[in-house]
């Protein structure tokens, strides 16, 4: 491999990019550094190839063990969440929020509001409103059910009406005529059935 493949600053032994050696560097030192740079670049390339081969081998072993990428992600998320929960910052925040929750729930304002909501829940007006809304819901459900049945019955009546039968016959005849004009016979399985 030549030095241009490795991105080195020396283009040929003893000559820098600008055509001159850096100050204080002899031609022999530049050649030694160039040789060393080439060796290091070759080692880096070898290590990259080894790393790729190891990653492939690890992926194959995981596949054989039934470890999917999704399960790896899940495991990493669980480990990350566990690490967060064990962190000092999380523990301090959790403790602070717990203390704040205890203070709020034991405050007079919270207790007063909670008692007021309980009183409202036990009041006759609330119970009557709840019963009225429940009855309204049941009546609405029954009305929709009745309306659905009426529509279904009406469509059934329409289908059995002489007008619909006449329309159905015309469509059937049109299918037969179109089938004959396309070279098809009257042997399709739907020729005797309604088009709908």
C-alpha atoms as a printed R data frame, in Angstrom:
    type eleno elety resid chain resno       x       y       z
1   ATOM     1    CA   UNK     A     1   0.000   0.000   0.000
2   ATOM     2    CA   UNK     A     2   1.371   3.397  -0.818
3   ATOM     3    CA   UNK     A     3   1.166   6.342   1.525
4   ATOM     4    CA   UNK     A     4  -1.599   8.073  -0.482
5   ATOM     5    CA   UNK     A     5  -4.004   5.282   0.511
6   ATOM     6    CA   UNK     A     6  -3.397   6.037   4.167
7   ATOM     7    CA   UNK     A     7  -3.758   9.786   4.018
8   ATOM     8    CA   UNK     A     8  -0.199  10.462   5.143
9   ATOM     9    CA   UNK     A     9   1.365  13.868   4.659
10  ATOM    10    CA   UNK     A    10   4.467  12.533   2.868
11  ATOM    11    CA   UNK     A    11   4.028  11.666  -0.810
12  ATOM    12    CA   UNK     A    12   7.358   9.952  -1.343
13  ATOM    13    CA   UNK     A    13  10.224   9.147   1.013
14  ATOM    14    CA   UNK     A    14  11.924  12.347   2.077
15  ATOM    15    CA   UNK     A    15   9.515  14.802   0.418
16  ATOM    16    CA   UNK     A    16   6.577  16.500   2.138
17  ATOM    17    CA   UNK     A    17   3.460  17.662   0.288
18  ATOM    18    CA   UNK     A    18   4.949  21.093  -0.298
19  ATOM    19    CA   UNK     A    19   8.101  19.508  -1.744
20  ATOM    20    CA   UNK     A    20  10.260  20.309   1.273
21  ATOM    21    CA   UNK     A    21  10.914  18.612   4.566
22  ATOM    22    CA   UNK     A    22   9.521  20.086   7.780
23  ATOM    23    CA   UNK     A    23  12.112  22.124   9.717
24  ATOM    24    CA   UNK     A    24  14.431  20.059  11.898
25  ATOM    25    CA   UNK     A    25  13.696  16.780  10.066
26  ATOM    26    CA   UNK     A    26  16.331  15.021   8.019
27  ATOM    27    CA   UNK     A    27  15.572  12.967   4.951
28  ATOM    28    CA   UNK     A    28  16.474   9.741   6.774
29  ATOM    29    CA   UNK     A    29  14.151  10.608   9.686
30  ATOM    30    CA   UNK     A    30  11.361  11.412   7.226
31  ATOM    31    CA   UNK     A    31  11.855   8.028   5.535
32  ATOM    32    CA   UNK     A    32  11.768   6.218   8.908
33  ATOM    33    CA   UNK     A    33   8.602   8.074   9.907
34  ATOM    34    CA   UNK     A    34   7.065   7.257   6.522
35  ATOM    35    CA   UNK     A    35   7.843   3.545   6.948
36  ATOM    36    CA   UNK     A    36   6.429   3.604  10.489
37  ATOM    37    CA   UNK     A    37   3.303   5.442   9.282
38  ATOM    38    CA   UNK     A    38   2.768   2.834   6.560
39  ATOM    39    CA   UNK     A    39   3.099   0.037   9.146
40  ATOM    40    CA   UNK     A    40   0.625   1.749  11.511
41  ATOM    41    CA   UNK     A    41  -1.842   2.317   8.659
42  ATOM    42    CA   UNK     A    42  -1.547  -1.360   7.697
43  ATOM    43    CA   UNK     A    43  -2.150  -2.394  11.320
44  ATOM    44    CA   UNK     A    44  -5.215  -0.128  11.506
45  ATOM    45    CA   UNK     A    45  -6.598  -1.721   8.337
46  ATOM    46    CA   UNK     A    46  -5.943  -5.209   9.720
47  ATOM    47    CA   UNK     A    47  -7.639  -4.326  13.003
48  ATOM    48    CA   UNK     A    48 -10.676  -3.004  11.102
49  ATOM    49    CA   UNK     A    49 -10.918  -6.273   9.185
50  ATOM    50    CA   UNK     A    50 -10.591  -8.292  12.403
51  ATOM    51    CA   UNK     A    51 -13.277  -6.145  14.062
52  ATOM    52    CA   UNK     A    52 -15.683  -6.685  11.151
53  ATOM    53    CA   UNK     A    53 -15.043 -10.439  11.267
54  ATOM    54    CA   UNK     A    54 -15.602 -10.501  15.061
55  ATOM    55    CA   UNK     A    55 -18.846  -8.510  14.710
56  ATOM    56    CA   UNK     A    56 -20.102 -10.978  12.084
57  ATOM    57    CA   UNK     A    57 -19.171 -13.913  14.314
58  ATOM    58    CA   UNK     A    58 -20.939 -12.326  17.294
59  ATOM    59    CA   UNK     A    59 -24.049 -11.705  15.177
60  ATOM    60    CA   UNK     A    60 -24.047 -15.355  14.057
61  ATOM    61    CA   UNK     A    61 -23.683 -16.593  17.648
62  ATOM    62    CA   UNK     A    62 -26.544 -14.338  18.771
63  ATOM    63    CA   UNK     A    63 -28.686 -15.610  15.912
64  ATOM    64    CA   UNK     A    64 -27.961 -19.217  16.900
65  ATOM    65    CA   UNK     A    65 -28.892 -18.395  20.511
66  ATOM    66    CA   UNK     A    66 -32.141 -16.816  19.331
67  ATOM    67    CA   UNK     A    67 -31.162 -13.314  20.380
68  ATOM    68    CA   UNK     A    68 -32.808 -10.971  17.902
69  ATOM    69    CA   UNK     A    69 -31.865  -7.329  17.385
70  ATOM    70    CA   UNK     A    70 -35.225  -6.392  18.898
71  ATOM    71    CA   UNK     A    71 -34.550  -8.386  22.066
72  ATOM    72    CA   UNK     A    72 -31.104  -6.767  22.276
73  ATOM    73    CA   UNK     A    73 -32.678  -3.323  22.054
74  ATOM    74    CA   UNK     A    74 -35.214  -4.289  24.721
75  ATOM    75    CA   UNK     A    75 -32.441  -5.590  26.961
76  ATOM    76    CA   UNK     A    76 -30.403  -2.393  26.444
77  ATOM    77    CA   UNK     A    77 -33.432  -0.238  27.259
78  ATOM    78    CA   UNK     A    78 -34.157  -2.249  30.405
79  ATOM    79    CA   UNK     A    79 -30.532  -1.997  31.510
80  ATOM    80    CA   UNK     A    80 -30.514   1.734  30.763
81  ATOM    81    CA   UNK     A    81 -33.726   2.247  32.731
82  ATOM    82    CA   UNK     A    82 -32.315   0.244  35.629
83  ATOM    83    CA   UNK     A    83 -29.153   2.385  35.558
84  ATOM    84    CA   UNK     A    84 -31.278   5.549  35.573
85  ATOM    85    CA   UNK     A    85 -33.340   4.295  38.519
86  ATOM    86    CA   UNK     A    86 -30.158   3.507  40.457
87  ATOM    87    CA   UNK     A    87 -28.615   6.917  39.762
88  ATOM    88    CA   UNK     A    88 -28.315   9.451  42.568
89  ATOM    89    CA   UNK     A    89 -30.142  12.098  40.545
90  ATOM    90    CA   UNK     A    90 -33.154   9.814  39.992
91  ATOM    91    CA   UNK     A    91 -33.261   8.770  43.636
92  ATOM    92    CA   UNK     A    92 -33.083  12.389  44.840
93  ATOM    93    CA   UNK     A    93 -35.774  13.433  42.369
94  ATOM    94    CA   UNK     A    94 -37.984  10.510  43.361
95  ATOM    95    CA   UNK     A    95 -37.561  11.336  47.040
96  ATOM    96    CA   UNK     A    96 -38.306  15.030  46.419
97  ATOM    97    CA   UNK     A    97 -41.451  14.183  44.435
98  ATOM    98    CA   UNK     A    98 -42.552  11.767  47.155
99  ATOM    99    CA   UNK     A    99 -42.096  14.445  49.807
100 ATOM   100    CA   UNK     A   100 -43.984  16.943  47.658
101 ATOM   101    CA   UNK     A   101 -46.812  14.451  47.133
102 ATOM   102    CA   UNK     A   102 -47.084  13.845  50.894
103 ATOM   103    CA   UNK     A   103 -47.172  17.583  51.571
104 ATOM   104    CA   UNK     A   104 -49.839  18.214  48.942
105 ATOM   105    CA   UNK     A   105 -52.063  15.309  49.982
106 ATOM   106    CA   UNK     A   106 -51.834  16.283  53.638
107 ATOM   107    CA   UNK     A   107 -52.495  19.990  53.024
108 ATOM   108    CA   UNK     A   108 -55.773  21.539  54.174
109 ATOM   109    CA   UNK     A   109 -56.618  22.696  50.644
110 ATOM   110    CA   UNK     A   110 -56.272  19.178  49.216
111 ATOM   111    CA   UNK     A   111 -58.213  17.607  52.076
112 ATOM   112    CA   UNK     A   112 -60.939  20.237  51.727
113 ATOM   113    CA   UNK     A   113 -61.196  19.726  47.942
114 ATOM   114    CA   UNK     A   114 -61.244  15.945  48.375
115 ATOM   115    CA   UNK     A   115 -64.005  16.193  50.991
116 ATOM   116    CA   UNK     A   116 -65.977  18.506  48.709
117 ATOM   117    CA   UNK     A   117 -65.733  16.038  45.828
118 ATOM   118    CA   UNK     A   118 -66.880  13.219  48.103
119 ATOM   119    CA   UNK     A   119 -69.822  15.355  49.266
120 ATOM   120    CA   UNK     A   120 -70.759  16.075  45.650
121 ATOM   121    CA   UNK     A   121 -70.574  12.372  44.825
122 ATOM   122    CA   UNK     A   122 -72.978  11.594  47.672
123 ATOM   123    CA   UNK     A   123 -75.408  14.426  46.897
124 ATOM   124    CA   UNK     A   124 -78.903  13.757  45.553
125 ATOM   125    CA   UNK     A   125 -78.375  16.132  42.598
126 ATOM   126    CA   UNK     A   126 -75.287  14.200  41.493
127 ATOM   127    CA   UNK     A   127 -77.099  10.864  41.818
128 ATOM   128    CA   UNK     A   128 -80.115  12.155  39.838
129 ATOM   129    CA   UNK     A   129 -77.842  13.530  37.109
130 ATOM   130    CA   UNK     A   130 -75.985  10.234  36.937
131 ATOM   131    CA   UNK     A   131 -79.269   8.275  36.666
132 ATOM   132    CA   UNK     A   132 -80.613  10.657  33.987
133 ATOM   133    CA   UNK     A   133 -77.457  10.338  31.895
134 ATOM   134    CA   UNK     A   134 -77.537   6.565  32.256
135 ATOM   135    CA   UNK     A   135 -81.175   6.431  31.124
136 ATOM   136    CA   UNK     A   136 -80.429   8.779  28.226
137 ATOM   137    CA   UNK     A   137 -77.627   6.488  27.116
138 ATOM   138    CA   UNK     A   138 -79.875   3.438  27.248
139 ATOM   139    CA   UNK     A   139 -82.626   5.238  25.320
140 ATOM   140    CA   UNK     A   140 -80.166   6.415  22.671
141 ATOM   141    CA   UNK     A   141 -78.839   2.891  22.282
142 ATOM   142    CA   UNK     A   142 -82.341   1.501  21.904
143 ATOM   143    CA   UNK     A   143 -83.235   4.201  19.358
144 ATOM   144    CA   UNK     A   144 -80.191   3.402  17.228
145 ATOM   145    CA   UNK     A   145 -80.988  -0.301  17.414
146 ATOM   146    CA   UNK     A   146 -84.591   0.300  16.340
147 ATOM   147    CA   UNK     A   147 -83.483   2.609  13.532
148 ATOM   148    CA   UNK     A   148 -80.988  -0.009  12.285
149 ATOM   149    CA   UNK     A   149 -83.691  -2.680  12.241
150 ATOM   150    CA   UNK     A   150 -86.070  -0.367  10.373
151 ATOM   151    CA   UNK     A   151 -83.451   0.435   7.741
152 ATOM   152    CA   UNK     A   152 -82.582  -3.246   7.320
153 ATOM   153    CA   UNK     A   153 -86.283  -4.127   6.910
154 ATOM   154    CA   UNK     A   154 -86.799  -1.295   4.412
155 ATOM   155    CA   UNK     A   155 -83.883  -2.482   2.273
156 ATOM   156    CA   UNK     A   156 -85.314  -6.008   2.373
157 ATOM   157    CA   UNK     A   157 -88.684  -4.684   1.184
158 ATOM   158    CA   UNK     A   158 -87.007  -2.688  -1.582
159 ATOM   159    CA   UNK     A   159 -85.100  -5.715  -2.800
160 ATOM   160    CA   UNK     A   160 -88.312  -7.720  -3.081
161 ATOM   161    CA   UNK     A   161 -90.198  -4.884  -4.805
162 ATOM   162    CA   UNK     A   162 -91.183  -5.203  -8.509
163 ATOM   163    CA   UNK     A   163 -89.106  -2.097  -9.369
164 ATOM   164    CA   UNK     A   164 -85.938  -3.586  -7.940
165 ATOM   165    CA   UNK     A   165 -86.636  -6.956  -9.567
166 ATOM   166    CA   UNK     A   166 -87.075  -5.195 -12.915
167 ATOM   167    CA   UNK     A   167 -83.805  -3.298 -12.417
168 ATOM   168    CA   UNK     A   168 -82.072  -6.521 -11.393
169 ATOM   169    CA   UNK     A   169 -83.334  -8.287 -14.534
170 ATOM   170    CA   UNK     A   170 -82.100  -5.424 -16.740
171 ATOM   171    CA   UNK     A   171 -78.645  -5.547 -15.192
172 ATOM   172    CA   UNK     A   172 -78.579  -9.322 -15.594
173 ATOM   173    CA   UNK     A   173 -79.589  -9.057 -19.256
174 ATOM   174    CA   UNK     A   174 -76.938  -6.376 -19.813
175 ATOM   175    CA   UNK     A   175 -74.297  -8.690 -18.336
176 ATOM   176    CA   UNK     A   176 -75.402 -11.465 -20.674
177 ATOM   177    CA   UNK     A   177 -75.313  -9.215 -23.736
178 ATOM   178    CA   UNK     A   178 -71.901  -7.822 -22.783
179 ATOM   179    CA   UNK     A   179 -70.597 -11.333 -22.176
180 ATOM   180    CA   UNK     A   180 -71.775 -12.512 -25.620
181 ATOM   181    CA   UNK     A   181 -70.236  -9.483 -27.345
182 ATOM   182    CA   UNK     A   182 -66.909 -10.304 -25.704
183 ATOM   183    CA   UNK     A   183 -67.142 -13.901 -26.896
184 ATOM   184    CA   UNK     A   184 -68.137 -15.329 -23.526
185 ATOM   185    CA   UNK     A   185 -70.995 -17.723 -23.167
186 ATOM   186    CA   UNK     A   186 -73.740 -17.629 -20.554
187 ATOM   187    CA   UNK     A   187 -71.948 -20.063 -18.259
188 ATOM   188    CA   UNK     A   188 -70.658 -17.761 -15.545
189 ATOM   189    CA   UNK     A   189 -71.567 -18.824 -12.008
190 ATOM   190    CA   UNK     A   190 -73.168 -15.433 -11.275
191 ATOM   191    CA   UNK     A   191 -75.459 -15.332 -14.310
192 ATOM   192    CA   UNK     A   192 -78.414 -16.696 -12.335
193 ATOM   193    CA   UNK     A   193 -77.681 -14.776  -9.156
194 ATOM   194    CA   UNK     A   194 -78.564 -11.234  -8.211
195 ATOM   195    CA   UNK     A   195 -75.841  -8.692  -9.007
196 ATOM   196    CA   UNK     A   196 -75.658  -7.517  -5.427
